């Protein structure tokens, strides 16, 4: 029996990378403050579940608004499964699952589903940048760090670019359509790609500015709730930082997570970025590492549990359909 070692390496690489990054961080920090585990109570876990359910309800409302159809019974468990896949598995399997479930629920064309998902993701990035900029106003002066200042101005620039792109989306779509009309591909896959790009460009023209603005407000509510969730968990572990600082650090770590370095459930990369930034704000290394690791585990618990429960629920429901 022959083994494809390249495929095996691709599958285990995220797990190995997580372990390696955590070992490197442990060597740098020196020790892990396990006494913080005593701070994790049943109440903390229950709060984590409540916050996570609220977050997923907000996401369900957001997608329901985009599709102009509220469908909690199908959409909420689907989003729970998607987030489970997106959080725990490499290669962004969760993003693919979003497209699969959205097509199944709303019976829309793949191009429409892709367009809606791209709009949501761009508005996610814009929401994170807005929350970062607002929190940075209260935080940047405390650090007096040139790198942080540079990130702050870069965030303003990126947010401005995204807003402008949404404002002139019709003009950009028309330019793309004119350009691809001049291209005369001969191969089948190139012809199909040209057709799909044209359809996607046309789809982007359809959304009104009012719809985009309301979706942005829903996205801001979604992400602000996620930030507050993190703040509550971190303070329950004894981390003594104000909410602006937590929002500031959370924004940077989420933006770092966008980098295509796949680790299992974000372990390793999450702890390194959080530990570095917490130390920057005067938190001792051992405490910073311990808080980042334990809070990460607490946040993963409802994602894992509710993701599996939702998957089983959907499986049973599909099996009982006539």
PDB file of C-alpha atoms in Angstrom:
ATOM      1  CA  UNK A   1       0.000   0.000   0.000  1.00  0.00           C
ATOM      2  CA  UNK A   2       1.512   3.280  -1.130  1.00  0.00           C
ATOM      3  CA  UNK A   3       1.236   6.395   0.982  1.00  0.00           C
ATOM      4  CA  UNK A   4       1.039   9.883  -0.440  1.00  0.00           C
ATOM      5  CA  UNK A   5       3.395  11.570   1.995  1.00  0.00           C
ATOM      6  CA  UNK A   6       2.728  15.035   0.582  1.00  0.00           C
ATOM      7  CA  UNK A   7      -0.988  14.714   1.355  1.00  0.00           C
ATOM      8  CA  UNK A   8      -0.224  13.309   4.806  1.00  0.00           C
ATOM      9  CA  UNK A   9       2.121  16.224   5.510  1.00  0.00           C
ATOM     10  CA  UNK A  10      -0.524  18.708   4.347  1.00  0.00           C
ATOM     11  CA  UNK A  11      -3.030  17.176   6.769  1.00  0.00           C
ATOM     12  CA  UNK A  12      -0.749  17.078   9.820  1.00  0.00           C
ATOM     13  CA  UNK A  13       1.152  20.304   9.108  1.00  0.00           C
ATOM     14  CA  UNK A  14      -1.316  22.618  10.954  1.00  0.00           C
ATOM     15  CA  UNK A  15      -1.133  20.369  14.037  1.00  0.00           C
ATOM     16  CA  UNK A  16       2.676  20.279  13.937  1.00  0.00           C
ATOM     17  CA  UNK A  17       2.882  24.041  13.441  1.00  0.00           C
ATOM     18  CA  UNK A  18       0.595  24.679  16.436  1.00  0.00           C
ATOM     19  CA  UNK A  19       2.754  22.444  18.648  1.00  0.00           C
ATOM     20  CA  UNK A  20       6.005  24.022  17.422  1.00  0.00           C
ATOM     21  CA  UNK A  21       4.742  27.593  17.954  1.00  0.00           C
ATOM     22  CA  UNK A  22       3.486  26.783  21.465  1.00  0.00           C
ATOM     23  CA  UNK A  23       6.827  25.124  22.359  1.00  0.00           C
ATOM     24  CA  UNK A  24       8.744  28.164  21.087  1.00  0.00           C
ATOM     25  CA  UNK A  25       6.488  30.467  23.097  1.00  0.00           C
ATOM     26  CA  UNK A  26       6.863  28.298  26.208  1.00  0.00           C
ATOM     27  CA  UNK A  27      10.673  28.436  25.842  1.00  0.00           C
ATOM     28  CA  UNK A  28      10.495  32.231  25.547  1.00  0.00           C
ATOM     29  CA  UNK A  29       8.117  32.702  28.489  1.00  0.00           C
ATOM     30  CA  UNK A  30       9.802  30.173  30.772  1.00  0.00           C
ATOM     31  CA  UNK A  31       6.736  28.813  32.561  1.00  0.00           C
ATOM     32  CA  UNK A  32       2.948  28.569  32.471  1.00  0.00           C
ATOM     33  CA  UNK A  33       0.855  29.886  35.350  1.00  0.00           C
ATOM     34  CA  UNK A  34      -1.488  26.920  35.826  1.00  0.00           C
ATOM     35  CA  UNK A  35      -3.010  28.500  38.950  1.00  0.00           C
ATOM     36  CA  UNK A  36      -5.256  30.503  36.586  1.00  0.00           C
ATOM     37  CA  UNK A  37      -7.200  27.322  35.865  1.00  0.00           C
ATOM     38  CA  UNK A  38      -8.726  27.744  39.346  1.00  0.00           C
ATOM     39  CA  UNK A  39     -10.289  30.996  38.090  1.00  0.00           C
ATOM     40  CA  UNK A  40     -12.259  29.067  35.452  1.00  0.00           C
ATOM     41  CA  UNK A  41     -15.641  28.352  37.025  1.00  0.00           C
ATOM     42  CA  UNK A  42     -18.832  26.767  35.704  1.00  0.00           C
ATOM     43  CA  UNK A  43     -20.226  30.307  35.609  1.00  0.00           C
ATOM     44  CA  UNK A  44     -17.447  31.341  33.189  1.00  0.00           C
ATOM     45  CA  UNK A  45     -18.218  28.409  30.880  1.00  0.00           C
ATOM     46  CA  UNK A  46     -21.966  29.186  30.965  1.00  0.00           C
ATOM     47  CA  UNK A  47     -21.238  32.847  30.133  1.00  0.00           C
ATOM     48  CA  UNK A  48     -19.075  31.657  27.217  1.00  0.00           C
ATOM     49  CA  UNK A  49     -21.973  29.571  25.860  1.00  0.00           C
ATOM     50  CA  UNK A  50     -24.474  32.435  26.273  1.00  0.00           C
ATOM     51  CA  UNK A  51     -22.210  34.928  24.505  1.00  0.00           C
ATOM     52  CA  UNK A  52     -21.434  32.507  21.702  1.00  0.00           C
ATOM     53  CA  UNK A  53     -25.138  31.794  21.074  1.00  0.00           C
ATOM     54  CA  UNK A  54     -25.883  35.552  21.005  1.00  0.00           C
ATOM     55  CA  UNK A  55     -23.009  36.047  18.536  1.00  0.00           C
ATOM     56  CA  UNK A  56     -24.342  33.315  16.243  1.00  0.00           C
ATOM     57  CA  UNK A  57     -27.894  34.741  16.454  1.00  0.00           C
ATOM     58  CA  UNK A  58     -26.525  38.118  15.337  1.00  0.00           C
ATOM     59  CA  UNK A  59     -24.735  36.416  12.449  1.00  0.00           C
ATOM     60  CA  UNK A  60     -27.964  34.608  11.530  1.00  0.00           C
ATOM     61  CA  UNK A  61     -29.846  37.927  11.489  1.00  0.00           C
ATOM     62  CA  UNK A  62     -27.109  39.427   9.313  1.00  0.00           C
ATOM     63  CA  UNK A  63     -27.252  36.687   6.678  1.00  0.00           C
ATOM     64  CA  UNK A  64     -31.064  36.643   6.867  1.00  0.00           C
ATOM     65  CA  UNK A  65     -31.135  40.365   6.096  1.00  0.00           C
ATOM     66  CA  UNK A  66     -28.806  39.931   3.120  1.00  0.00           C
ATOM     67  CA  UNK A  67     -31.004  37.175   1.671  1.00  0.00           C
ATOM     68  CA  UNK A  68     -34.242  38.944   2.765  1.00  0.00           C
ATOM     69  CA  UNK A  69     -35.491  35.761   4.384  1.00  0.00           C
ATOM     70  CA  UNK A  70     -35.376  34.829   8.080  1.00  0.00           C
ATOM     71  CA  UNK A  71     -34.766  31.115   8.553  1.00  0.00           C
ATOM     72  CA  UNK A  72     -33.473  30.436  12.070  1.00  0.00           C
ATOM     73  CA  UNK A  73     -34.318  26.740  12.035  1.00  0.00           C
ATOM     74  CA  UNK A  74     -31.956  25.988   9.150  1.00  0.00           C
ATOM     75  CA  UNK A  75     -29.536  28.921   9.121  1.00  0.00           C
ATOM     76  CA  UNK A  76     -28.516  29.046  12.808  1.00  0.00           C
ATOM     77  CA  UNK A  77     -27.343  25.388  13.043  1.00  0.00           C
ATOM     78  CA  UNK A  78     -25.690  25.737   9.620  1.00  0.00           C
ATOM     79  CA  UNK A  79     -23.691  28.772  10.791  1.00  0.00           C
ATOM     80  CA  UNK A  80     -22.731  26.927  13.986  1.00  0.00           C
ATOM     81  CA  UNK A  81     -21.366  24.049  11.900  1.00  0.00           C
ATOM     82  CA  UNK A  82     -19.608  26.455   9.508  1.00  0.00           C
ATOM     83  CA  UNK A  83     -17.909  28.262  12.382  1.00  0.00           C
ATOM     84  CA  UNK A  84     -16.915  24.899  13.880  1.00  0.00           C
ATOM     85  CA  UNK A  85     -15.243  23.954  10.586  1.00  0.00           C
ATOM     86  CA  UNK A  86     -13.752  27.429  10.091  1.00  0.00           C
ATOM     87  CA  UNK A  87     -12.304  27.501  13.618  1.00  0.00           C
ATOM     88  CA  UNK A  88     -10.940  23.990  13.912  1.00  0.00           C
ATOM     89  CA  UNK A  89      -9.943  22.790  10.478  1.00  0.00           C
ATOM     90  CA  UNK A  90      -7.207  24.077   8.155  1.00  0.00           C
ATOM     91  CA  UNK A  91      -7.461  25.373   4.584  1.00  0.00           C
ATOM     92  CA  UNK A  92     -10.549  27.470   5.354  1.00  0.00           C
ATOM     93  CA  UNK A  93     -12.956  24.526   5.015  1.00  0.00           C
ATOM     94  CA  UNK A  94     -15.486  26.687   6.847  1.00  0.00           C
ATOM     95  CA  UNK A  95     -15.645  29.218   4.021  1.00  0.00           C
ATOM     96  CA  UNK A  96     -16.460  26.454   1.541  1.00  0.00           C
ATOM     97  CA  UNK A  97     -19.104  25.079   3.913  1.00  0.00           C
ATOM     98  CA  UNK A  98     -20.734  28.544   4.035  1.00  0.00           C
ATOM     99  CA  UNK A  99     -21.272  28.392   0.263  1.00  0.00           C
ATOM    100  CA  UNK A 100     -22.607  24.823   0.473  1.00  0.00           C
ATOM    101  CA  UNK A 101     -25.130  25.584   3.244  1.00  0.00           C
ATOM    102  CA  UNK A 102     -26.227  28.941   1.811  1.00  0.00           C
ATOM    103  CA  UNK A 103     -27.052  27.289  -1.508  1.00  0.00           C
ATOM    104  CA  UNK A 104     -28.927  24.512   0.264  1.00  0.00           C
ATOM    105  CA  UNK A 105     -30.982  26.905   2.424  1.00  0.00           C
ATOM    106  CA  UNK A 106     -31.721  29.755   0.024  1.00  0.00           C
ATOM    107  CA  UNK A 107     -31.601  27.887  -3.325  1.00  0.00           C
ATOM    108  CA  UNK A 108     -29.583  30.707  -4.870  1.00  0.00           C
ATOM    109  CA  UNK A 109     -27.008  30.518  -7.650  1.00  0.00           C
ATOM    110  CA  UNK A 110     -23.385  29.928  -6.581  1.00  0.00           C
ATOM    111  CA  UNK A 111     -22.419  33.371  -7.923  1.00  0.00           C
ATOM    112  CA  UNK A 112     -25.002  35.101  -5.689  1.00  0.00           C
ATOM    113  CA  UNK A 113     -23.846  33.116  -2.652  1.00  0.00           C
ATOM    114  CA  UNK A 114     -20.197  33.913  -3.379  1.00  0.00           C
ATOM    115  CA  UNK A 115     -21.017  37.597  -3.837  1.00  0.00           C
ATOM    116  CA  UNK A 116     -22.933  37.739  -0.550  1.00  0.00           C
ATOM    117  CA  UNK A 117     -20.135  35.946   1.306  1.00  0.00           C
ATOM    118  CA  UNK A 118     -17.519  38.319  -0.142  1.00  0.00           C
ATOM    119  CA  UNK A 119     -19.630  41.344   0.867  1.00  0.00           C
ATOM    120  CA  UNK A 120     -19.918  39.969   4.411  1.00  0.00           C
ATOM    121  CA  UNK A 121     -16.172  39.306   4.607  1.00  0.00           C
ATOM    122  CA  UNK A 122     -15.257  42.795   3.360  1.00  0.00           C
ATOM    123  CA  UNK A 123     -17.680  44.315   5.871  1.00  0.00           C
ATOM    124  CA  UNK A 124     -16.131  42.094   8.564  1.00  0.00           C
ATOM    125  CA  UNK A 125     -12.706  43.544   7.793  1.00  0.00           C
ATOM    126  CA  UNK A 126     -14.130  47.071   7.729  1.00  0.00           C
ATOM    127  CA  UNK A 127     -15.869  46.503  11.093  1.00  0.00           C
ATOM    128  CA  UNK A 128     -12.645  45.215  12.665  1.00  0.00           C
ATOM    129  CA  UNK A 129     -10.734  48.213  11.308  1.00  0.00           C
ATOM    130  CA  UNK A 130     -13.374  50.633  12.653  1.00  0.00           C
ATOM    131  CA  UNK A 131     -13.276  49.026  16.117  1.00  0.00           C
ATOM    132  CA  UNK A 132      -9.481  49.109  16.003  1.00  0.00           C
ATOM    133  CA  UNK A 133      -9.372  52.796  15.031  1.00  0.00           C
ATOM    134  CA  UNK A 134     -11.873  53.799  17.755  1.00  0.00           C
ATOM    135  CA  UNK A 135     -10.041  51.827  20.459  1.00  0.00           C
ATOM    136  CA  UNK A 136      -6.653  53.077  19.239  1.00  0.00           C
ATOM    137  CA  UNK A 137      -7.719  56.678  19.895  1.00  0.00           C
ATOM    138  CA  UNK A 138      -7.695  55.829  23.624  1.00  0.00           C
ATOM    139  CA  UNK A 139      -4.653  53.543  23.544  1.00  0.00           C
ATOM    140  CA  UNK A 140      -1.992  54.782  21.094  1.00  0.00           C
ATOM    141  CA  UNK A 141      -0.782  57.620  23.313  1.00  0.00           C
ATOM    142  CA  UNK A 142      -0.133  55.177  26.173  1.00  0.00           C
ATOM    143  CA  UNK A 143       2.373  53.168  24.139  1.00  0.00           C
ATOM    144  CA  UNK A 144       4.322  55.851  22.273  1.00  0.00           C
ATOM    145  CA  UNK A 145       5.426  53.160  19.816  1.00  0.00           C
ATOM    146  CA  UNK A 146       6.243  54.007  16.189  1.00  0.00           C
ATOM    147  CA  UNK A 147       5.137  50.574  14.933  1.00  0.00           C
ATOM    148  CA  UNK A 148       1.749  50.922  16.632  1.00  0.00           C
ATOM    149  CA  UNK A 149       1.365  54.423  15.172  1.00  0.00           C
ATOM    150  CA  UNK A 150       2.121  53.010  11.713  1.00  0.00           C
ATOM    151  CA  UNK A 151      -0.512  50.259  12.155  1.00  0.00           C
ATOM    152  CA  UNK A 152      -3.037  52.886  13.283  1.00  0.00           C
ATOM    153  CA  UNK A 153      -2.575  55.032  10.168  1.00  0.00           C
ATOM    154  CA  UNK A 154      -2.496  51.936   7.945  1.00  0.00           C
ATOM    155  CA  UNK A 155      -5.845  50.850   9.414  1.00  0.00           C
ATOM    156  CA  UNK A 156      -7.334  54.277   8.605  1.00  0.00           C
ATOM    157  CA  UNK A 157      -6.015  53.983   5.042  1.00  0.00           C
ATOM    158  CA  UNK A 158      -7.393  50.454   4.551  1.00  0.00           C
ATOM    159  CA  UNK A 159     -10.793  51.372   6.004  1.00  0.00           C
ATOM    160  CA  UNK A 160     -10.953  54.396   3.685  1.00  0.00           C
ATOM    161  CA  UNK A 161     -10.060  52.243   0.655  1.00  0.00           C
ATOM    162  CA  UNK A 162     -12.770  49.678   1.469  1.00  0.00           C
ATOM    163  CA  UNK A 163     -15.387  52.421   1.924  1.00  0.00           C
ATOM    164  CA  UNK A 164     -14.413  54.009  -1.410  1.00  0.00           C
ATOM    165  CA  UNK A 165     -14.563  50.606  -3.140  1.00  0.00           C
ATOM    166  CA  UNK A 166     -18.129  50.123  -1.890  1.00  0.00           C
ATOM    167  CA  UNK A 167     -19.103  53.647  -2.975  1.00  0.00           C
ATOM    168  CA  UNK A 168     -17.781  53.177  -6.527  1.00  0.00           C
ATOM    169  CA  UNK A 169     -18.656  49.455  -6.788  1.00  0.00           C
ATOM    170  CA  UNK A 170     -20.915  50.009  -9.822  1.00  0.00           C
ATOM    171  CA  UNK A 171     -18.190  51.829 -11.735  1.00  0.00           C
ATOM    172  CA  UNK A 172     -15.627  49.130 -10.854  1.00  0.00           C
ATOM    173  CA  UNK A 173     -18.071  46.389 -11.914  1.00  0.00           C
ATOM    174  CA  UNK A 174     -18.679  48.131 -15.256  1.00  0.00           C
ATOM    175  CA  UNK A 175     -14.928  48.427 -15.885  1.00  0.00           C
ATOM    176  CA  UNK A 176     -14.417  44.716 -15.114  1.00  0.00           C
ATOM    177  CA  UNK A 177     -17.292  43.768 -17.444  1.00  0.00           C
ATOM    178  CA  UNK A 178     -15.886  45.922 -20.290  1.00  0.00           C
ATOM    179  CA  UNK A 179     -12.407  44.422 -19.869  1.00  0.00           C
ATOM    180  CA  UNK A 180     -13.529  40.780 -19.854  1.00  0.00           C
ATOM    181  CA  UNK A 181     -15.756  41.356 -22.894  1.00  0.00           C
ATOM    182  CA  UNK A 182     -12.610  42.145 -24.871  1.00  0.00           C
ATOM    183  CA  UNK A 183     -10.980  38.878 -23.797  1.00  0.00           C
ATOM    184  CA  UNK A 184     -11.631  35.987 -26.189  1.00  0.00           C
ATOM    185  CA  UNK A 185     -10.635  32.763 -24.434  1.00  0.00           C
ATOM    186  CA  UNK A 186     -10.530  29.472 -26.357  1.00  0.00           C
ATOM    187  CA  UNK A 187     -10.323  26.855 -23.622  1.00  0.00           C
ATOM    188  CA  UNK A 188     -13.462  25.699 -21.848  1.00  0.00           C
ATOM    189  CA  UNK A 189     -12.253  26.475 -18.330  1.00  0.00           C
ATOM    190  CA  UNK A 190     -11.181  29.991 -19.433  1.00  0.00           C
ATOM    191  CA  UNK A 191     -14.589  30.590 -21.055  1.00  0.00           C
ATOM    192  CA  UNK A 192     -16.335  29.439 -17.866  1.00  0.00           C
ATOM    193  CA  UNK A 193     -14.049  31.625 -15.719  1.00  0.00           C
ATOM    194  CA  UNK A 194     -14.804  34.658 -17.913  1.00  0.00           C
ATOM    195  CA  UNK A 195     -18.552  34.021 -17.614  1.00  0.00           C
ATOM    196  CA  UNK A 196     -18.364  33.631 -13.822  1.00  0.00           C
ATOM    197  CA  UNK A 197     -16.302  36.814 -13.376  1.00  0.00           C
ATOM    198  CA  UNK A 198     -18.824  38.735 -15.471  1.00  0.00           C
ATOM    199  CA  UNK A 199     -21.739  37.321 -13.466  1.00  0.00           C
ATOM    200  CA  UNK A 200     -20.000  38.170 -10.188  1.00  0.00           C
ATOM    201  CA  UNK A 201     -19.308  41.728 -11.341  1.00  0.00           C
ATOM    202  CA  UNK A 202     -22.974  42.129 -12.294  1.00  0.00           C
ATOM    203  CA  UNK A 203     -24.081  40.702  -8.936  1.00  0.00           C
ATOM    204  CA  UNK A 204     -22.034  43.298  -7.036  1.00  0.00           C
ATOM    205  CA  UNK A 205     -23.939  46.097  -8.785  1.00  0.00           C
ATOM    206  CA  UNK A 206     -27.290  44.942  -7.379  1.00  0.00           C
ATOM    207  CA  UNK A 207     -26.850  45.747  -3.669  1.00  0.00           C
ATOM    208  CA  UNK A 208     -28.100  49.197  -2.694  1.00  0.00           C
ATOM    209  CA  UNK A 209     -26.094  51.527  -0.463  1.00  0.00           C
ATOM    210  CA  UNK A 210     -28.853  51.301   2.148  1.00  0.00           C
ATOM    211  CA  UNK A 211     -28.554  47.507   2.242  1.00  0.00           C
ATOM    212  CA  UNK A 212     -24.754  47.713   2.583  1.00  0.00           C
ATOM    213  CA  UNK A 213     -25.009  50.312   5.350  1.00  0.00           C
ATOM    214  CA  UNK A 214     -27.497  48.242   7.391  1.00  0.00           C
ATOM    215  CA  UNK A 215     -25.327  45.140   6.869  1.00  0.00           C
ATOM    216  CA  UNK A 216     -22.339  47.144   8.121  1.00  0.00           C
ATOM    217  CA  UNK A 217     -24.221  48.099  11.308  1.00  0.00           C
ATOM    218  CA  UNK A 218     -25.179  44.446  11.819  1.00  0.00           C
ATOM    219  CA  UNK A 219     -21.525  43.479  11.264  1.00  0.00           C
ATOM    220  CA  UNK A 220     -20.373  46.064  13.807  1.00  0.00           C
ATOM    221  CA  UNK A 221     -22.882  44.695  16.349  1.00  0.00           C
ATOM    222  CA  UNK A 222     -21.668  41.161  15.617  1.00  0.00           C
ATOM    223  CA  UNK A 223     -17.980  42.010  16.061  1.00  0.00           C
ATOM    224  CA  UNK A 224     -18.504  44.316  19.061  1.00  0.00           C
ATOM    225  CA  UNK A 225     -20.300  41.442  20.814  1.00  0.00           C
ATOM    226  CA  UNK A 226     -17.389  39.119  20.000  1.00  0.00           C
ATOM    227  CA  UNK A 227     -14.967  41.692  21.448  1.00  0.00           C
ATOM    228  CA  UNK A 228     -17.060  42.080  24.618  1.00  0.00           C
ATOM    229  CA  UNK A 229     -17.148  38.277  24.911  1.00  0.00           C
ATOM    230  CA  UNK A 230     -13.349  38.212  24.899  1.00  0.00           C
ATOM    231  CA  UNK A 231     -13.170  41.077  27.393  1.00  0.00           C
ATOM    232  CA  UNK A 232     -15.500  39.297  29.846  1.00  0.00           C
ATOM    233  CA  UNK A 233     -13.516  36.035  29.647  1.00  0.00           C
ATOM    234  CA  UNK A 234     -10.138  37.765  30.031  1.00  0.00           C
ATOM    235  CA  UNK A 235     -11.238  39.852  33.024  1.00  0.00           C
ATOM    236  CA  UNK A 236     -12.720  36.730  34.648  1.00  0.00           C
ATOM    237  CA  UNK A 237      -9.196  35.272  34.516  1.00  0.00           C
ATOM    238  CA  UNK A 238      -7.831  38.270  36.399  1.00  0.00           C
ATOM    239  CA  UNK A 239      -6.461  40.329  33.513  1.00  0.00           C
ATOM    240  CA  UNK A 240      -6.557  43.955  34.624  1.00  0.00           C
ATOM    241  CA  UNK A 241      -6.806  45.981  31.406  1.00  0.00           C
ATOM    242  CA  UNK A 242      -9.484  48.461  30.305  1.00  0.00           C
ATOM    243  CA  UNK A 243     -11.955  47.603  27.561  1.00  0.00           C
ATOM    244  CA  UNK A 244     -10.299  49.910  24.995  1.00  0.00           C
ATOM    245  CA  UNK A 245      -6.988  48.096  25.371  1.00  0.00           C
ATOM    246  CA  UNK A 246      -8.670  44.684  25.030  1.00  0.00           C
ATOM    247  CA  UNK A 247     -10.526  45.902  21.916  1.00  0.00           C
ATOM    248  CA  UNK A 248      -7.253  47.258  20.529  1.00  0.00           C
ATOM    249  CA  UNK A 249      -5.367  43.980  21.078  1.00  0.00           C
ATOM    250  CA  UNK A 250      -8.297  41.872  19.848  1.00  0.00           C
ATOM    251  CA  UNK A 251      -8.416  43.807  16.564  1.00  0.00           C
ATOM    252  CA  UNK A 252      -4.714  43.275  15.893  1.00  0.00           C
ATOM    253  CA  UNK A 253      -4.845  39.557  16.722  1.00  0.00           C
ATOM    254  CA  UNK A 254      -7.877  39.021  14.456  1.00  0.00           C
ATOM    255  CA  UNK A 255      -6.149  40.843  11.599  1.00  0.00           C
ATOM    256  CA  UNK A 256      -3.038  38.685  12.189  1.00  0.00           C
ATOM    257  CA  UNK A 257      -5.261  35.584  12.022  1.00  0.00           C
ATOM    258  CA  UNK A 258      -6.219  36.571   8.461  1.00  0.00           C
ATOM    259  CA  UNK A 259      -2.624  35.800   7.417  1.00  0.00           C
ATOM    260  CA  UNK A 260      -2.725  32.450   5.575  1.00  0.00           C
ATOM    261  CA  UNK A 261      -0.690  30.552   8.183  1.00  0.00           C
ATOM    262  CA  UNK A 262      -2.900  27.621   9.101  1.00  0.00           C
ATOM    263  CA  UNK A 263      -2.711  26.174  12.606  1.00  0.00           C
ATOM    264  CA  UNK A 264      -5.273  23.938  14.269  1.00  0.00           C
ATOM    265  CA  UNK A 265      -7.987  26.163  15.798  1.00  0.00           C
ATOM    266  CA  UNK A 266      -5.517  29.044  15.651  1.00  0.00           C
ATOM    267  CA  UNK A 267      -3.432  27.588  18.498  1.00  0.00           C
ATOM    268  CA  UNK A 268       0.113  28.879  18.516  1.00  0.00           C
ATOM    269  CA  UNK A 269      -0.390  31.951  16.361  1.00  0.00           C
ATOM    270  CA  UNK A 270      -3.150  33.215  18.686  1.00  0.00           C
ATOM    271  CA  UNK A 271      -1.036  32.764  21.817  1.00  0.00           C
ATOM    272  CA  UNK A 272       2.084  34.340  20.302  1.00  0.00           C
ATOM    273  CA  UNK A 273       0.250  37.465  19.122  1.00  0.00           C
ATOM    274  CA  UNK A 274      -1.719  37.865  22.365  1.00  0.00           C
ATOM    275  CA  UNK A 275       1.329  37.254  24.585  1.00  0.00           C
ATOM    276  CA  UNK A 276       3.460  39.770  22.678  1.00  0.00           C
ATOM    277  CA  UNK A 277       0.796  42.481  22.791  1.00  0.00           C
ATOM    278  CA  UNK A 278      -0.078  41.904  26.450  1.00  0.00           C
ATOM    279  CA  UNK A 279       3.616  42.139  27.388  1.00  0.00           C
ATOM    280  CA  UNK A 280       3.719  45.389  25.412  1.00  0.00           C
ATOM    281  CA  UNK A 281       1.076  46.719  27.841  1.00  0.00           C
ATOM    282  CA  UNK A 282       3.075  45.684  30.900  1.00  0.00           C
ATOM    283  CA  UNK A 283       1.585  42.255  31.628  1.00  0.00           C
ATOM    284  CA  UNK A 284       4.194  39.709  32.869  1.00  0.00           C
ATOM    285  CA  UNK A 285       5.156  37.110  30.254  1.00  0.00           C
ATOM    286  CA  UNK A 286       3.974  34.070  32.210  1.00  0.00           C
ATOM    287  CA  UNK A 287       0.601  35.659  32.966  1.00  0.00           C
ATOM    288  CA  UNK A 288       0.186  36.867  29.367  1.00  0.00           C
ATOM    289  CA  UNK A 289       0.875  33.393  27.952  1.00  0.00           C
ATOM    290  CA  UNK A 290      -1.361  31.660  30.509  1.00  0.00           C
ATOM    291  CA  UNK A 291      -4.293  34.032  29.996  1.00  0.00           C
ATOM    292  CA  UNK A 292      -4.061  33.819  26.192  1.00  0.00           C
ATOM    293  CA  UNK A 293      -3.966  30.002  26.205  1.00  0.00           C
ATOM    294  CA  UNK A 294      -6.683  29.405  28.824  1.00  0.00           C
ATOM    295  CA  UNK A 295      -9.057  32.032  27.371  1.00  0.00           C
ATOM    296  CA  UNK A 296      -8.548  30.503  23.937  1.00  0.00           C
ATOM    297  CA  UNK A 297      -9.571  27.079  25.262  1.00  0.00           C
ATOM    298  CA  UNK A 298     -12.658  28.560  26.977  1.00  0.00           C
ATOM    299  CA  UNK A 299     -13.738  30.258  23.738  1.00  0.00           C
ATOM    300  CA  UNK A 300     -13.199  27.053  21.737  1.00  0.00           C
ATOM    301  CA  UNK A 301     -15.403  24.931  24.060  1.00  0.00           C
ATOM    302  CA  UNK A 302     -18.819  26.317  22.904  1.00  0.00           C
ATOM    303  CA  UNK A 303     -17.631  26.390  19.270  1.00  0.00           C
ATOM    304  CA  UNK A 304     -16.721  22.698  19.483  1.00  0.00           C
ATOM    305  CA  UNK A 305     -19.745  21.567  21.519  1.00  0.00           C
ATOM    306  CA  UNK A 306     -22.453  23.503  19.660  1.00  0.00           C
ATOM    307  CA  UNK A 307     -20.834  22.760  16.304  1.00  0.00           C
ATOM    308  CA  UNK A 308     -21.033  19.003  16.907  1.00  0.00           C
ATOM    309  CA  UNK A 309     -24.575  19.232  18.344  1.00  0.00           C
ATOM    310  CA  UNK A 310     -25.725  21.270  15.320  1.00  0.00           C
ATOM    311  CA  UNK A 311     -24.118  18.824  12.916  1.00  0.00           C
ATOM    312  CA  UNK A 312     -25.899  15.882  14.615  1.00  0.00           C
ATOM    313  CA  UNK A 313     -29.188  17.816  14.619  1.00  0.00           C
ATOM    314  CA  UNK A 314     -28.914  18.515  10.890  1.00  0.00           C
ATOM    315  CA  UNK A 315     -27.950  14.909  10.208  1.00  0.00           C
ATOM    316  CA  UNK A 316     -30.960  13.561  12.107  1.00  0.00           C
ATOM    317  CA  UNK A 317     -33.315  16.088  10.510  1.00  0.00           C
ATOM    318  CA  UNK A 318     -32.146  15.161   7.003  1.00  0.00           C
ATOM    319  CA  UNK A 319     -32.522  11.436   7.756  1.00  0.00           C
ATOM    320  CA  UNK A 320     -36.137  11.962   8.872  1.00  0.00           C
ATOM    321  CA  UNK A 321     -37.134  13.930   5.779  1.00  0.00           C
ATOM    322  CA  UNK A 322     -39.584  12.018   3.534  1.00  0.00           C
TER     323      UNK A 322
END
